[in-house]
Short mmCIF file of C-alpha atoms in Angstrom, two decimals:
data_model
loop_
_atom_site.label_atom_id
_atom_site.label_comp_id
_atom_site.label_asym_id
_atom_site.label_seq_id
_atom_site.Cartn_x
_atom_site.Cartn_y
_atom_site.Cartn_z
CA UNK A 325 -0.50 6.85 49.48
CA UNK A 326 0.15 5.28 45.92
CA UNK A 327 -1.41 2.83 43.43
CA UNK A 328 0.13 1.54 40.35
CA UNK A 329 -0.90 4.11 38.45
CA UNK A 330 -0.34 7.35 40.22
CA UNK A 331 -1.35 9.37 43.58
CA UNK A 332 -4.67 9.37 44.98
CA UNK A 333 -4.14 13.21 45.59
CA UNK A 334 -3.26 13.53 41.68
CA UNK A 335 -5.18 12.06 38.77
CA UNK A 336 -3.90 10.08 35.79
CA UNK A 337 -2.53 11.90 32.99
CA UNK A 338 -5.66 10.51 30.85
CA UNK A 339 -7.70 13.03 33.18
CA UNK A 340 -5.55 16.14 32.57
CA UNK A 341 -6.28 15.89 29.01
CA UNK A 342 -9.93 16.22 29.01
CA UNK A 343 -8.93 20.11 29.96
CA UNK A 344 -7.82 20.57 26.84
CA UNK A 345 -9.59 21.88 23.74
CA UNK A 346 -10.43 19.68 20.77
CA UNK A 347 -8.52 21.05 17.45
CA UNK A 348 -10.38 22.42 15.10
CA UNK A 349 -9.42 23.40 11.43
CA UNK A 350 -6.19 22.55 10.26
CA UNK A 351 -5.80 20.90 6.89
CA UNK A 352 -9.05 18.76 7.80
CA UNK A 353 -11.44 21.87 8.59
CA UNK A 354 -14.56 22.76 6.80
CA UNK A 355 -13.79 23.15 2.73
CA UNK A 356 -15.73 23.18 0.14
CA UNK A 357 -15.18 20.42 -2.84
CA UNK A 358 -12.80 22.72 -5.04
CA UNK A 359 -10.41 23.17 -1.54
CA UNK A 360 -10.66 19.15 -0.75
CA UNK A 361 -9.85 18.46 -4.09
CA UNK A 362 -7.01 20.87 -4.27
CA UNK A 363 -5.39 19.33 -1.20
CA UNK A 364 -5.82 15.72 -2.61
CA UNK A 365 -3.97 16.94 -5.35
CA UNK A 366 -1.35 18.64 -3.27
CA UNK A 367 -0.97 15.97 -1.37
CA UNK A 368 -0.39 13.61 -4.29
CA UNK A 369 2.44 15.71 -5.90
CA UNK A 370 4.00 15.51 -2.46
CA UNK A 371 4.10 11.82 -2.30
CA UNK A 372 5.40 11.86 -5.89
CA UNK A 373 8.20 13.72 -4.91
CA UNK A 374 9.46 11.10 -1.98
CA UNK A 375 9.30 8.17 -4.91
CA UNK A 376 12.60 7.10 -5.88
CA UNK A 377 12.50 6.31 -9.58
CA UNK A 378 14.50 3.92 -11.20
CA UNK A 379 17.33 5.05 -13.81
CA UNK A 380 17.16 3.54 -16.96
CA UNK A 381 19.32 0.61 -16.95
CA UNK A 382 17.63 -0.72 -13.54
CA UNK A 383 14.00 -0.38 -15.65
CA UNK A 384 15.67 -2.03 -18.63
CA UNK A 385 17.15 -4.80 -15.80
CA UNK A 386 13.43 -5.21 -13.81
CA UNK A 387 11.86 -5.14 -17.47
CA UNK A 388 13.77 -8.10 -18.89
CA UNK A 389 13.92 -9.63 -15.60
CA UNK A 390 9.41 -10.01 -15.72
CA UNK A 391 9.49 -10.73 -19.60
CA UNK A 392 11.89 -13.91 -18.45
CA UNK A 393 9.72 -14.87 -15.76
CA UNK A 394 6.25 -14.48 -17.81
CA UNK A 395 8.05 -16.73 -20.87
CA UNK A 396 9.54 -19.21 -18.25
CA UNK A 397 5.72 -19.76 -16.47
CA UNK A 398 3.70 -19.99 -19.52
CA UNK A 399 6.16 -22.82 -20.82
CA UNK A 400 5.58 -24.55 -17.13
CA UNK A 401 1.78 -24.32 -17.65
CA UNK A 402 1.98 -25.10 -21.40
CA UNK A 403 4.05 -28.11 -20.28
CA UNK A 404 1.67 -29.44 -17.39
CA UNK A 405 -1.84 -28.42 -19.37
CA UNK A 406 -0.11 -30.82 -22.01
CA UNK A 407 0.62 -33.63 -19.64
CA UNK A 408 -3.01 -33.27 -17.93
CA UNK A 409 -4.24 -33.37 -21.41
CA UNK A 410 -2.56 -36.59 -22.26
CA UNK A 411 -3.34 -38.19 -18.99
CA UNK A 412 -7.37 -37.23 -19.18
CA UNK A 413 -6.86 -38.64 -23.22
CA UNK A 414 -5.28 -42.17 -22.22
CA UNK A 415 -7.90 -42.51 -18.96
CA UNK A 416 -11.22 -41.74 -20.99
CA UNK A 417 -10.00 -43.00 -23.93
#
């Protein structure tokens, strides 16, 4: 006879891995400060290494593409700080 879930005769698979041990050690085992920070480092050279960094002419590209944007937004705000300050001039006088 079945359920849903499996046999009556057999038990889930969530009860066949209680039998196993819990891990222990591994890169996550008992180390002193020097060892955990010698992994952090390791482990920050190895995410360097996966970055893809831009050549030159893309940086020069992203770089004048931001310095455009920055120069084109503080005009806006100049522009609409100058217009609020008009408007607050001509209502209180």
């Amino acid at each position: 006879m079945t359920d849903a879930l499996g046999s009556i005769d057999m038990p889930d698979a969530e009860d066949a891995t209680r039998d196993k041990k819990a891990r222990k050690g591994g890169k996550r085992g008992k180390k002193g400060p020097l060892g955990r920070l010698a992994l952090f480092y390791r482990q920050i050279v190895a995410e360097l290494r996966k970055v893809v960094w831009p050549t030159r002419s893309q940086l020069t590209t992203y770089t004048t593409v931001v310095i455009v944007f920055v120069v084109i937004m503080i005009g806006l705000v100049t522009v609409i700080d100058y217009g609020f300050q008009e408007a607050i001039k001509f209502v209180f006088g």
